[in-house]
mmCIF file of C-alpha atoms in Angstrom:
data_model
loop_
_atom_site.group_PDB
_atom_site.id
_atom_site.type_symbol
_atom_site.label_atom_id
_atom_site.label_comp_id
_atom_site.label_asym_id
_atom_site.label_seq_id
_atom_site.Cartn_x
_atom_site.Cartn_y
_atom_site.Cartn_z
ATOM 1 C CA MET A 215 1.533 109.474 -24.176
ATOM 2 C CA LYS A 216 3.315 106.775 -26.142
ATOM 3 C CA ALA A 217 1.179 104.103 -24.469
ATOM 4 C CA LEU A 218 -1.962 106.109 -25.293
ATOM 5 C CA ILE A 219 -1.011 106.398 -28.980
ATOM 6 C CA THR A 220 -0.341 102.681 -29.112
ATOM 7 C CA SER A 221 -3.691 101.946 -27.484
ATOM 8 C CA LEU A 222 -5.547 104.167 -29.955
ATOM 9 C CA ALA A 223 -3.812 102.518 -32.871
ATOM 10 C CA LEU A 224 -4.917 99.167 -31.566
ATOM 11 C CA LEU A 225 -8.396 100.520 -30.978
ATOM 12 C CA PHE A 226 -9.001 101.442 -34.612
ATOM 13 C CA ALA A 227 -7.217 98.397 -35.939
ATOM 14 C CA LEU A 228 -9.048 95.822 -33.831
ATOM 15 C CA PRO A 229 -12.501 96.125 -35.548
ATOM 16 C CA SER A 230 -11.033 95.381 -38.972
ATOM 17 C CA LEU A 231 -8.878 92.631 -37.526
ATOM 18 C CA ASP A 232 -11.921 91.231 -35.757
ATOM 19 C CA ALA A 233 -13.897 91.090 -39.000
ATOM 20 C CA HIS A 234 -11.008 89.422 -40.744
ATOM 21 C CA ALA A 235 -10.618 86.949 -37.868
ATOM 22 C CA GLN A 236 -14.335 86.115 -37.935
ATOM 23 C CA ALA A 237 -14.187 85.506 -41.692
ATOM 24 C CA GLU A 238 -11.173 83.273 -41.184
ATOM 25 C CA MET A 239 -12.971 81.344 -38.435
ATOM 26 C CA ARG A 240 -15.971 80.722 -40.738
ATOM 27 C CA ARG A 241 -13.723 79.353 -43.470
ATOM 28 C CA PRO A 242 -13.385 75.527 -43.189
ATOM 29 C CA PRO A 243 -9.732 74.585 -42.755
ATOM 30 C CA SER A 244 -8.028 72.333 -45.264
ATOM 31 C CA PRO A 245 -6.170 69.368 -43.787
ATOM 32 C CA PRO A 246 -2.441 68.971 -44.559
ATOM 33 C CA PRO A 247 -1.560 66.445 -47.289
ATOM 34 C CA GLY A 248 -1.987 62.891 -46.062
ATOM 35 C CA GLN A 249 -4.069 63.862 -43.001
ATOM 36 C CA GLN A 250 -7.789 63.540 -42.352
ATOM 37 C CA MET A 251 -10.159 66.463 -41.914
ATOM 38 C CA PRO A 252 -10.059 67.526 -38.211
ATOM 39 C CA GLN A 253 -13.217 66.935 -36.174
ATOM 40 C CA PRO A 254 -15.320 69.953 -35.070
ATOM 41 C CA HIS A 255 -14.920 71.391 -31.601
ATOM 42 C CA HIS A 256 -17.193 69.751 -29.029
ATOM 43 C CA PRO A 257 -18.657 72.204 -26.513
ATOM 44 C CA HIS A 258 -18.496 69.655 -23.685
ATOM 45 C CA GLN A 259 -14.846 68.821 -24.248
ATOM 46 C CA PRO A 260 -12.895 71.993 -23.307
ATOM 47 C CA ASN A 261 -9.509 70.391 -23.975
ATOM 48 C CA TYR A 262 -10.469 69.176 -27.416
ATOM 49 C CA PRO A 263 -8.294 71.035 -29.974
ATOM 50 C CA PRO A 264 -10.458 73.476 -32.007
ATOM 51 C CA GLN A 265 -10.151 74.035 -35.729
ATOM 52 C CA HIS A 266 -7.493 76.527 -36.787
ATOM 53 C CA THR A 267 -6.297 78.145 -39.966
ATOM 54 C CA GLY A 268 -2.968 79.697 -40.755
ATOM 55 C CA SER A 269 0.240 79.204 -38.827
ATOM 56 C CA GLN A 270 -0.096 78.119 -35.207
ATOM 57 C CA VAL A 271 2.355 79.156 -32.497
ATOM 58 C CA VAL A 272 2.896 78.231 -28.852
ATOM 59 C CA VAL A 273 2.685 80.995 -26.256
ATOM 60 C CA ASP A 274 2.684 81.080 -22.475
ATOM 61 C CA ARG A 275 -0.937 81.472 -21.308
ATOM 62 C CA ARG A 276 -0.063 83.396 -18.138
ATOM 63 C CA GLU A 277 2.239 85.845 -19.899
ATOM 64 C CA LEU A 278 -0.303 86.489 -22.647
ATOM 65 C CA ASN A 279 -3.081 87.094 -20.111
ATOM 66 C CA GLU A 280 -0.863 89.566 -18.234
ATOM 67 C CA ARG A 281 -0.239 91.533 -21.421
ATOM 68 C CA LEU A 282 -3.941 91.509 -22.283
ATOM 69 C CA ASP A 283 -4.721 92.840 -18.802
ATOM 70 C CA ARG A 284 -2.218 95.675 -19.264
ATOM 71 C CA LEU A 285 -3.729 96.453 -22.646
ATOM 72 C CA GLU A 286 -7.204 96.566 -21.113
ATOM 73 C CA LYS A 287 -6.017 99.037 -18.471
ATOM 74 C CA LEU A 288 -4.502 101.294 -21.133
ATOM 75 C CA LEU A 289 -7.732 101.226 -23.096
ATOM 76 C CA LYS A 290 -9.734 102.146 -20.002
ATOM 77 C CA GLU A 291 -7.493 105.160 -19.454
ATOM 78 C CA ALA A 292 -7.948 106.162 -23.087
ATOM 79 C CA GLU A 293 -11.751 105.810 -22.770
ATOM 80 C CA GLN A 294 -11.861 108.695 -20.314
ATOM 81 C CA ARG A 295 -10.536 111.069 -22.996
ATOM 82 C CA MET A 296 -13.001 109.992 -25.729
ATOM 83 C CA ASN A 297 -16.270 111.486 -26.908
ATOM 84 C CA ARG A 298 -19.482 109.480 -27.211
ATOM 85 C CA GLN A 299 -18.861 108.275 -30.771
ATOM 86 C CA GLU A 300 -15.348 107.157 -29.954
ATOM 87 C CA ARG A 301 -16.605 105.359 -26.864
ATOM 88 C CA ASN A 302 -19.030 103.319 -28.969
ATOM 89 C CA LYS A 303 -16.095 102.168 -31.078
ATOM 90 C CA PHE A 304 -14.163 101.554 -27.934
ATOM 91 C CA ARG A 305 -16.850 99.193 -26.588
ATOM 92 C CA ASN A 306 -16.596 97.144 -29.774
ATOM 93 C CA ALA A 307 -12.841 97.011 -29.314
ATOM 94 C CA LYS A 308 -13.259 95.854 -25.710
ATOM 95 C CA GLU A 309 -15.641 93.095 -26.823
ATOM 96 C CA THR A 310 -13.031 91.955 -29.306
ATOM 97 C CA LEU A 311 -10.374 92.075 -26.622
ATOM 98 C CA ASN A 312 -12.578 90.040 -24.289
ATOM 99 C CA SER A 313 -13.138 87.467 -27.025
ATOM 100 C CA VAL A 314 -9.379 87.192 -27.528
ATOM 101 C CA GLN A 315 -8.870 86.682 -23.804
ATOM 102 C CA ASP A 316 -11.635 84.063 -23.743
ATOM 103 C CA LEU A 317 -10.001 82.291 -26.679
ATOM 104 C CA VAL A 318 -6.701 82.202 -24.765
ATOM 105 C CA ASN A 319 -8.382 80.783 -21.667
ATOM 106 C CA ARG A 320 -10.165 78.075 -23.674
ATOM 107 C CA ALA A 321 -7.102 77.100 -25.683
ATOM 108 C CA PRO A 322 -6.173 73.438 -25.104
ATOM 109 C CA LEU A 323 -2.968 72.529 -23.367
ATOM 110 C CA LEU A 324 -0.142 71.591 -25.670
ATOM 111 C CA ALA A 325 0.024 68.096 -24.176
ATOM 112 C CA THR A 326 -3.596 67.460 -25.238
ATOM 113 C CA VAL A 327 -2.984 68.558 -28.841
ATOM 114 C CA LEU A 328 0.340 66.969 -29.683
ATOM 115 C CA PRO A 329 0.353 63.211 -30.247
ATOM 116 C CA PRO A 330 2.260 61.144 -27.705
ATOM 117 C CA PRO A 331 5.866 60.439 -28.677
ATOM 118 C CA ALA A 332 6.471 57.184 -30.478
ATOM 119 C CA PRO A 333 8.089 54.536 -28.299
ATOM 120 C CA MET A 334 11.773 53.994 -28.822
ATOM 121 C CA PRO A 335 12.594 50.766 -30.644
ATOM 122 C CA PRO A 336 14.267 48.145 -28.485
ATOM 123 C CA PRO A 337 18.056 48.113 -28.739
ATOM 124 C CA GLN A 338 19.565 45.612 -31.101
ATOM 125 C CA PRO A 339 21.206 42.689 -29.337
ATOM 126 C CA VAL A 340 24.980 42.899 -29.193
ATOM 127 C CA VAL A 341 26.612 39.905 -30.844
ATOM 128 C CA ARG A 342 29.961 38.938 -29.336
ATOM 129 C CA PRO A 343 32.227 35.965 -29.943
ATOM 130 C CA ILE A 344 32.356 33.162 -27.442
ATOM 131 C CA SER A 345 34.425 33.945 -24.364
ATOM 132 C CA ASP A 346 37.751 32.236 -23.759
ATOM 133 C CA SER A 347 36.414 30.488 -20.656
ATOM 134 C CA GLU A 348 33.427 29.090 -22.533
ATOM 135 C CA LEU A 349 35.675 28.009 -25.400
ATOM 136 C CA ARG A 350 37.853 26.095 -22.943
ATOM 137 C CA ARG A 351 34.770 24.333 -21.603
ATOM 138 C CA ILE A 352 33.850 23.241 -25.120
ATOM 139 C CA HIS A 353 37.400 21.981 -25.658
ATOM 140 C CA SER A 354 37.140 20.030 -22.418
ATOM 141 C CA SER A 355 33.774 18.496 -23.384
ATOM 142 C CA ILE A 356 35.066 17.483 -26.813
ATOM 143 C CA SER A 357 38.216 15.918 -25.357
ATOM 144 C CA LEU A 358 36.094 13.614 -23.188
ATOM 145 C CA GLN A 359 34.653 12.014 -26.334
ATOM 146 C CA THR A 360 36.453 9.198 -28.131
ATOM 147 C CA PHE A 361 34.802 9.058 -31.512
ATOM 148 C CA ALA A 362 34.657 11.879 -34.052
ATOM 149 C CA GLU A 363 30.856 11.618 -34.319
ATOM 150 C CA ASP A 364 30.498 12.257 -30.589
ATOM 151 C CA LYS A 365 32.984 15.125 -30.724
ATOM 152 C CA MET A 366 30.987 16.679 -33.576
ATOM 153 C CA ARG A 367 27.742 16.253 -31.647
ATOM 154 C CA VAL A 368 29.162 18.246 -28.728
ATOM 155 C CA LEU A 369 30.447 20.949 -31.073
ATOM 156 C CA VAL A 370 27.162 21.297 -32.963
ATOM 157 C CA SER A 371 25.252 21.592 -29.684
ATOM 158 C CA ALA A 372 27.575 24.349 -28.448
ATOM 159 C CA ALA A 373 27.554 26.240 -31.755
ATOM 160 C CA GLN A 374 23.789 26.825 -31.544
ATOM 161 C CA HIS A 375 24.313 29.187 -28.597
ATOM 162 C CA HIS A 376 27.563 30.984 -29.500
ATOM 163 C CA TYR A 377 29.373 32.942 -32.192
ATOM 164 C CA PHE A 378 33.022 32.430 -33.129
ATOM 165 C CA LEU A 379 36.013 34.203 -34.545
ATOM 166 C CA VAL A 380 37.983 32.480 -37.291
ATOM 167 C CA SER A 381 40.927 32.056 -34.872
ATOM 168 C CA GLN A 382 38.598 30.257 -32.428
ATOM 169 C CA VAL A 383 37.385 27.945 -35.182
ATOM 170 C CA GLY A 384 41.017 27.148 -35.920
ATOM 171 C CA GLN A 385 41.530 26.175 -32.274
ATOM 172 C CA LEU A 386 38.549 23.821 -32.406
ATOM 173 C CA LEU A 387 39.943 22.118 -35.498
ATOM 174 C CA GLY A 388 42.779 20.803 -33.324
ATOM 175 C CA ASN A 389 40.300 18.431 -31.650
ATOM 176 C CA PHE A 390 39.829 16.497 -34.900
ATOM 177 C CA GLN A 391 42.365 14.315 -36.653
ATOM 178 C CA PHE A 392 40.955 13.564 -40.073
ATOM 179 C CA THR A 393 40.492 16.084 -42.876
ATOM 180 C CA GLN A 394 36.884 15.177 -43.519
ATOM 181 C CA ASP A 395 36.055 15.867 -39.854
ATOM 182 C CA LYS A 396 37.821 19.236 -39.964
ATOM 183 C CA LEU A 397 35.884 20.196 -43.072
ATOM 184 C CA ALA A 398 32.691 19.196 -41.280
ATOM 185 C CA VAL A 399 33.635 21.486 -38.385
ATOM 186 C CA VAL A 400 34.100 24.441 -40.740
ATOM 187 C CA ARG A 401 30.794 23.647 -42.431
ATOM 188 C CA GLU A 402 28.938 23.583 -39.105
ATOM 189 C CA LEU A 403 30.515 26.731 -37.663
ATOM 190 C CA LYS A 404 30.529 28.883 -40.801
ATOM 191 C CA PRO A 405 27.068 30.439 -40.126
ATOM 192 C CA TYR A 406 28.315 31.535 -36.672
ATOM 193 C CA ILE A 407 31.598 33.157 -37.763
ATOM 194 C CA LEU A 408 31.703 36.902 -37.038
ATOM 195 C CA ASP A 409 34.789 37.774 -39.081
ATOM 196 C CA PRO A 410 34.500 35.830 -42.359
ATOM 197 C CA GLN A 411 37.042 38.216 -43.940
ATOM 198 C CA ASN A 412 39.699 36.311 -41.973
ATOM 199 C CA SER A 413 38.636 32.870 -43.215
ATOM 200 C CA HIS A 414 41.793 32.620 -45.334
ATOM 201 C CA THR A 415 43.752 31.720 -42.189
ATOM 202 C CA LEU A 416 41.930 28.365 -42.061
ATOM 203 C CA TYR A 417 43.811 27.088 -45.136
ATOM 204 C CA SER A 418 46.891 26.534 -42.959
ATOM 205 C CA HIS A 419 45.048 23.699 -41.177
ATOM 206 C CA PHE A 420 44.898 21.622 -44.394
ATOM 207 C CA THR A 421 47.817 20.041 -46.240
ATOM 208 C CA PHE A 422 46.652 18.940 -49.671
ATOM 209 C CA SER A 423 45.402 21.209 -52.441
ATOM 210 C CA SER A 424 42.306 19.081 -52.948
ATOM 211 C CA ASP A 425 41.346 19.601 -49.301
ATOM 212 C CA LYS A 426 41.943 23.334 -49.588
ATOM 213 C CA LYS A 427 39.704 23.363 -52.674
ATOM 214 C CA ARG A 428 36.940 21.651 -50.668
ATOM 215 C CA LEU A 429 37.477 24.222 -47.913
ATOM 216 C CA ASP A 430 37.158 27.009 -50.452
ATOM 217 C CA ASP A 431 33.858 25.551 -51.674
ATOM 218 C CA ILE A 432 32.518 25.516 -48.130
ATOM 219 C CA LEU A 433 33.566 29.092 -47.402
ATOM 220 C CA SER A 434 32.130 30.392 -50.671
ATOM 221 C CA GLN A 435 28.680 28.954 -50.019
ATOM 222 C CA ARG A 436 25.976 31.394 -48.989
#
């Protein structure tokens, strides 16, 4: 009895809902802000997303069809207890129900409506200081050179492919004897220093205040 009452309530509500739904379907939808007007449904493209109004939801097609089938069976049982006038209304309700079921069957798959996910951006390269083994190789290459110009040439070539900590720069300064050469080393390696906040430790490699002032000028340059 409860199922019959529910079916009858749906029966008399469906015609008015159908009229409202048809009026809504005739109304051209307004695109969201910043989006273009959607293209009309093409009859030869069944998976092309049709125009919609109102709030859209995602439902399981199979589950919805099963519930519509149960509703159709309940309405058929109710039809047997109706008079001729009620049966005419019932046929209109069945046509509406069939149109709903047809709409469910023609609904596009979610994968054909939603845009493909944006590709993930490539990971940022991880910058690490030069390894101890590679630093020892640079020390070895510099020690094979006799003149400061040649030592600097080896250092500049290696610096183009590595990054350094301030402590590592301090170790490289030990390969040079004269202050002007040490200042040149700091100037060359400064763009490749990963921890500039520790640059104050480099002052211990210079004796005179004038040289420390020149070092300060180099470190303060941008």
